[in-house]
Coordinates of C-alpha atoms and ligand atoms in Angstrom, one line a residue:
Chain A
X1429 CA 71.5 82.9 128.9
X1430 CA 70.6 85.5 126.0
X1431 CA 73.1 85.3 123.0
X1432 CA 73.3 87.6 120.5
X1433 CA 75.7 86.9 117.5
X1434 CA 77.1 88.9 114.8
X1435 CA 79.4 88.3 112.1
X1436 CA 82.0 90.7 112.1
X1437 CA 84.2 92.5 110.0
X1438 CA 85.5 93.8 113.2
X1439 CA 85.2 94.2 116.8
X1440 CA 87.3 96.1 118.9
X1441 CA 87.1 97.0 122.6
X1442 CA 89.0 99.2 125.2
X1443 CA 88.1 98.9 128.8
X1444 CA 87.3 102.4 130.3
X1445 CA 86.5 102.6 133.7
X1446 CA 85.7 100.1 136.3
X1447 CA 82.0 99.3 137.5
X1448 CA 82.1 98.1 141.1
X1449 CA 81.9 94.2 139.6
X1450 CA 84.8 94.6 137.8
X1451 CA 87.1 91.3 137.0
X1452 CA 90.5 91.6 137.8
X1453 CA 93.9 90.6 135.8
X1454 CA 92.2 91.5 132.4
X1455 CA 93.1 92.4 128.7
X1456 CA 92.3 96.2 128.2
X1457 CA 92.3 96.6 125.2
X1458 CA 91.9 93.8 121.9
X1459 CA 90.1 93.1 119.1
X1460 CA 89.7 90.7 116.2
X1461 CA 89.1 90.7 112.3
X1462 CA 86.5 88.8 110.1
X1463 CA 85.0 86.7 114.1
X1464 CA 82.1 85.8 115.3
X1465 CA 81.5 88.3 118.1
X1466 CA 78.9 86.7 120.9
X1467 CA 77.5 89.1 123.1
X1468 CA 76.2 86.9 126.0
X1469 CA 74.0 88.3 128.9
X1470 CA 74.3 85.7 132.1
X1471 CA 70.6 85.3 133.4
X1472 CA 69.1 84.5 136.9
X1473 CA 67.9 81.2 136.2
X1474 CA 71.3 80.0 134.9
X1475 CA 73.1 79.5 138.3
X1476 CA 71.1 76.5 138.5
X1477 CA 73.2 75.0 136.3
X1478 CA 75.9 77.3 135.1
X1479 CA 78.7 74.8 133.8
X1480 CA 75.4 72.9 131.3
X1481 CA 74.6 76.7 130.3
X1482 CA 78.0 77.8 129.0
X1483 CA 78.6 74.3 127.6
X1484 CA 75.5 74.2 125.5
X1485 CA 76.0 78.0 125.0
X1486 CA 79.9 77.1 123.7
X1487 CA 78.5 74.7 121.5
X1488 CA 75.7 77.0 119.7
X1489 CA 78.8 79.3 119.1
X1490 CA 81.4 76.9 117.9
X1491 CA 78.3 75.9 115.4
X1492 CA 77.5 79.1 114.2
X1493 CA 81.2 79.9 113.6
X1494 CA 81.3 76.6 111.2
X1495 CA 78.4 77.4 109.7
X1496 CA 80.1 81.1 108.8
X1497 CA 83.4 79.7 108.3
X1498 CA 84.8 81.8 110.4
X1499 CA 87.9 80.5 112.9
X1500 CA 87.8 84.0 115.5
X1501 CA 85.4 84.1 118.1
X1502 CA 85.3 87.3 120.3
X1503 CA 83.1 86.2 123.6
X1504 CA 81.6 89.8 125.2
X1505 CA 79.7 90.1 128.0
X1506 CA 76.5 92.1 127.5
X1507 CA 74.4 93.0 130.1
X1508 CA 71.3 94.7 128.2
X1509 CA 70.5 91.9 126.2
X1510 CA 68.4 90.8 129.5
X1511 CA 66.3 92.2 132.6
X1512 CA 66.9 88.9 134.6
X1513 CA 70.8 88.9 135.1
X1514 CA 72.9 86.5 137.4
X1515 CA 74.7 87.5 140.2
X1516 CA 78.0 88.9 138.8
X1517 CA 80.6 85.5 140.4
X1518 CA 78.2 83.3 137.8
X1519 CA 78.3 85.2 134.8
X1520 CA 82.2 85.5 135.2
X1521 CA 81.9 81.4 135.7
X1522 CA 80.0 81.4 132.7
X1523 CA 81.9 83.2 130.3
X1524 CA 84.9 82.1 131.3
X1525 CA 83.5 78.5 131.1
X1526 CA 82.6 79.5 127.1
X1527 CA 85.6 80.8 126.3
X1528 CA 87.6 77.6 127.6
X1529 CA 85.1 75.3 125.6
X1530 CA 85.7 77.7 122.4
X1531 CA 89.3 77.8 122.8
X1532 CA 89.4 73.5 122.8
X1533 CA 88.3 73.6 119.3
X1534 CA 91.9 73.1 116.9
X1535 CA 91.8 76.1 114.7
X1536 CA 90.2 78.7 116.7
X1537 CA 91.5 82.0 118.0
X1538 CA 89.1 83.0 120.9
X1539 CA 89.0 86.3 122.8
X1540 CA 87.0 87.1 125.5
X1541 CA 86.7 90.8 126.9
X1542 CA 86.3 91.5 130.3
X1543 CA 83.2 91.4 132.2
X1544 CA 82.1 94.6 134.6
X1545 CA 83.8 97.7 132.8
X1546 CA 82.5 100.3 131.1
X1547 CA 83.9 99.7 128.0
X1548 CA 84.3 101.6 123.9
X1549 CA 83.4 99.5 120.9
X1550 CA 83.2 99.7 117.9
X1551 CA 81.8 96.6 115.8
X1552 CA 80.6 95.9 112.1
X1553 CA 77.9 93.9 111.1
X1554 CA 78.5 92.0 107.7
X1555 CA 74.4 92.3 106.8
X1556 CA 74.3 88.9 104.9
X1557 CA 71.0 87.3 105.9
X1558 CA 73.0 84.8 109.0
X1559 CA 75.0 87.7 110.1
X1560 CA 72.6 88.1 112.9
X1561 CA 71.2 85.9 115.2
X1562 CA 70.1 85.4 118.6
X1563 CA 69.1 82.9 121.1
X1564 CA 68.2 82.0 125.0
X1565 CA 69.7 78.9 126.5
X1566 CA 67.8 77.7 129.4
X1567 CA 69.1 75.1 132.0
X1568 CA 66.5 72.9 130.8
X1569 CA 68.4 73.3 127.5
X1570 CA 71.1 72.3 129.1
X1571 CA 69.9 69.0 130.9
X1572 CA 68.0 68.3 127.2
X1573 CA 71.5 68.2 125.7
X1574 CA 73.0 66.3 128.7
X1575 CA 70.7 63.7 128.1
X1576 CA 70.7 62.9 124.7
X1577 CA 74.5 62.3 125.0
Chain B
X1080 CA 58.9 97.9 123.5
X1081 CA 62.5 97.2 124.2
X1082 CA 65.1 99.7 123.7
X1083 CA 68.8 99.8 123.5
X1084 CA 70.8 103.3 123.6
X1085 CA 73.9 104.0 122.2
X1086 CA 75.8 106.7 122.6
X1087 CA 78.2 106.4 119.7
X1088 CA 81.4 108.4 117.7
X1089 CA 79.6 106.7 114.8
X1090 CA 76.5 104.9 112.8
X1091 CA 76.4 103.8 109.8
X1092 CA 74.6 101.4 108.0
X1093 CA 74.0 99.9 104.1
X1094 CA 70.5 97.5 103.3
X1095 CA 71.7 94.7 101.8
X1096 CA 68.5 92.3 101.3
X1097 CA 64.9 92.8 101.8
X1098 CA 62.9 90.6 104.1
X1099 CA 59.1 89.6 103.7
X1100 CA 58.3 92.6 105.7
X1101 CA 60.9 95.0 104.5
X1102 CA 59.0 98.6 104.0
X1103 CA 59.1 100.3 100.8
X1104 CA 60.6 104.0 99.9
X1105 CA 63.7 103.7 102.1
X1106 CA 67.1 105.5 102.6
X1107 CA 69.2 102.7 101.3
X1108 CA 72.5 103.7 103.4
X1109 CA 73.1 106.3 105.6
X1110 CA 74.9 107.7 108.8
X1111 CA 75.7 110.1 111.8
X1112 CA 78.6 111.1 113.4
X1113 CA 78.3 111.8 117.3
X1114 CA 74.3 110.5 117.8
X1115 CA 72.1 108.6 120.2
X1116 CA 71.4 105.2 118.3
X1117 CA 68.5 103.9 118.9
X1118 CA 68.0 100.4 118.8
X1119 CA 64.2 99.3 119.3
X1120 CA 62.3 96.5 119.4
X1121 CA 58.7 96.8 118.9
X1122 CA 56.7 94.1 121.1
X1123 CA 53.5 92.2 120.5
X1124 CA 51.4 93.9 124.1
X1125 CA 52.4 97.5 122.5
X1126 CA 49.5 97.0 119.9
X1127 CA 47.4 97.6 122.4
X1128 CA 48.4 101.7 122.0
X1129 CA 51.4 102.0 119.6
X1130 CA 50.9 105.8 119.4
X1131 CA 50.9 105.7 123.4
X1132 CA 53.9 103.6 123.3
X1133 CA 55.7 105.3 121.0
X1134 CA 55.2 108.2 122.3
X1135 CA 56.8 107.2 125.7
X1136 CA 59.7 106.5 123.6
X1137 CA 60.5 108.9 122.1
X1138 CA 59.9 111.3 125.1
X1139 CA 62.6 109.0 126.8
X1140 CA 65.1 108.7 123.7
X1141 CA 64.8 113.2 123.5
X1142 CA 65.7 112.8 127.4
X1143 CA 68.5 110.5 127.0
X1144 CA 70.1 112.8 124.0
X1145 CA 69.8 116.0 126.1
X1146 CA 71.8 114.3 129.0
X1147 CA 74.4 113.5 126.7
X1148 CA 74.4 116.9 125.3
X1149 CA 73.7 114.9 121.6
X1150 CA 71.5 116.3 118.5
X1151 CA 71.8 113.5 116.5
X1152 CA 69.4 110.5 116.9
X1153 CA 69.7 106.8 114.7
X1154 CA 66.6 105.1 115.4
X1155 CA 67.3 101.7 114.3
X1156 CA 64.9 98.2 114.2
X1157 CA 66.5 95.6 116.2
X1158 CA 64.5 92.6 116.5
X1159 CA 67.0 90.8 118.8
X1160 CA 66.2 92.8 121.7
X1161 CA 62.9 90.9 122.0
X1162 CA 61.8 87.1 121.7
X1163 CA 58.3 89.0 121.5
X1164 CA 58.0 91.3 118.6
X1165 CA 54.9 92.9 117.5
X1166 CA 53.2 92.7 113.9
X1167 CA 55.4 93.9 111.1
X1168 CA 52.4 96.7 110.5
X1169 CA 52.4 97.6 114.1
X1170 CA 56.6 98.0 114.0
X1171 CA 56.9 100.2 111.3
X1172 CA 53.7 102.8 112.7
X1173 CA 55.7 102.8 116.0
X1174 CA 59.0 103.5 115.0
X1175 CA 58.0 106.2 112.3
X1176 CA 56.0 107.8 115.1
X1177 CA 59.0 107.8 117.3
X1178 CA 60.9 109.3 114.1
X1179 CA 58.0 112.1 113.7
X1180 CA 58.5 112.9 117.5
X1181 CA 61.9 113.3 118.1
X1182 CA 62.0 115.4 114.7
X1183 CA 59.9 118.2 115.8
X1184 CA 62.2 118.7 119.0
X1185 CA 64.0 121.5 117.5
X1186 CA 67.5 121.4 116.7
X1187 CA 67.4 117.9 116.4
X1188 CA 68.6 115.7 113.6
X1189 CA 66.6 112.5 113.1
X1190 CA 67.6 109.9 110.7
X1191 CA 65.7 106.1 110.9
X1192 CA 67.4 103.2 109.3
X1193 CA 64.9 100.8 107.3
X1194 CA 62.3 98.2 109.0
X1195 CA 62.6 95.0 107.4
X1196 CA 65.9 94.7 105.7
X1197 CA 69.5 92.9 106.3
X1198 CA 71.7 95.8 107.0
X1199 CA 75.4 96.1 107.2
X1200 CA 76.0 98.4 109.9
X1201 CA 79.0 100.0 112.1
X1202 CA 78.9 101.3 115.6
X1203 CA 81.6 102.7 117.8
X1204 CA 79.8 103.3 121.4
X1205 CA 82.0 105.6 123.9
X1206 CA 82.1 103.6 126.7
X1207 CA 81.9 106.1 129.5
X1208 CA 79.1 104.7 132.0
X1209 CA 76.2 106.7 130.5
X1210 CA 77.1 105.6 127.0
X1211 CA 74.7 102.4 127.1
X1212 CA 71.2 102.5 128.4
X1213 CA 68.5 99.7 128.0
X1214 CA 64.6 100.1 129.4
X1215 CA 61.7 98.7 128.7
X1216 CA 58.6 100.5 128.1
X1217 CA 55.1 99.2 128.0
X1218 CA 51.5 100.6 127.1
X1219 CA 51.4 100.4 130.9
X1220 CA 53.8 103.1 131.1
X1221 CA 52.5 104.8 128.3
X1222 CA 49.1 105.3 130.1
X1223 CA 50.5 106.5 133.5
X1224 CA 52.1 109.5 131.3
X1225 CA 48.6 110.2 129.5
X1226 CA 47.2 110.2 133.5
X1227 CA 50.1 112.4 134.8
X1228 CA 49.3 115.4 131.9
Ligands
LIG967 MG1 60.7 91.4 126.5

């Protein structure tokens, strides 16, 4: 799993065409003020263990959210942050996984958009020095995490 | 080298902070309206032949532009395309040489947002299916152009 997180001033998207691994029964259009917006790219290795992926991937978000102070997270699916992508029935495990985990935590509004459509954005970066960061989240991450519990 | 195209309505962007490596004699905030933004990340094996390199980027950035029917072009540093980024040196030579090239094409305008700096930005990407590419180009590549000429 690559991550790539931004602190928003906003994110908005619109869904505007299908690609042929399109989700169904989907939101077309949303967006979300002052969030954390977490672009996530589902990678090859992850189906070994996708529910410890998204878990640990859930929790690096809900982290970096406290850490911003922020209470919107904006979960979107982003396929060129990796050369080494899952098939299309994990990633949509995956994310949907995150954004159950995310949407647990009291307080937080959590949005997902939809995976497998071409879709317009528009999104601004705040620039402060922890607007930006990214990450990959290995299964071993995962299993590393598990264990410790 | 890692690179992420944009086509988008709109880029702006406005250096907030410097990092160790920020350069020196920079456009402080700027924009374009209807461009190809170029996200890049330079890589640590493209020091073997950053002019090579950079020259393969460029030539596929100009490509991408004239498919879209675009004559604006945002080349932009992005770091967080790669968990394998070249020297700071070698990043900036690469991505002003990719600025130099795809300025001579004529009728293009070129604008380059600053290496080394926290930047606020905004992007609004179309979203029709050509509206996001990603590739990855390596001195490998570079060297079968130099053979093909
Ligand atoms: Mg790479």
């Amino acid at each position: 799993m690559r991550i790539l997180l931004i602190h928003s001033d906003q994110i908005t998207y619109e869904t505007q065409k299908k690609t042929p691994v399109a989700e169904e029964n989907i939101i077309p259009a949303d967006g979300l003020e002052e969030a954390l917006t977490a672009f996530c790219a589902v990678e090859a290795p992850d189906e070994d263990n996708i529910p410890g992926v998204a878990a640990k991937t859930a929790a690096e978000i809900l982290e970096t959210a406290e850490k911003l102070g922020t209470t919107n997270i904006m979960i979107y699916p982003y396929a060129h942050l990796s050369s080494d992508l899952s098939n299309p029935k994990a990633a949509i495990e995956a994310l949907t996984t995150i954004e159950e985990i995310c949407s647990q935590k009291e307080g937080m509004t959590v949005k997902r958009a939809p995976f497998g459509w071409y879709k317009a954005f528009t999104i601004s970066c705040k620039g402060h020095p922890l607007s930006e960061l990214s990450r990959t989240i290995t299964p071993e991450d995962a299993e590393e995490k598990a264990e410790k519990k």
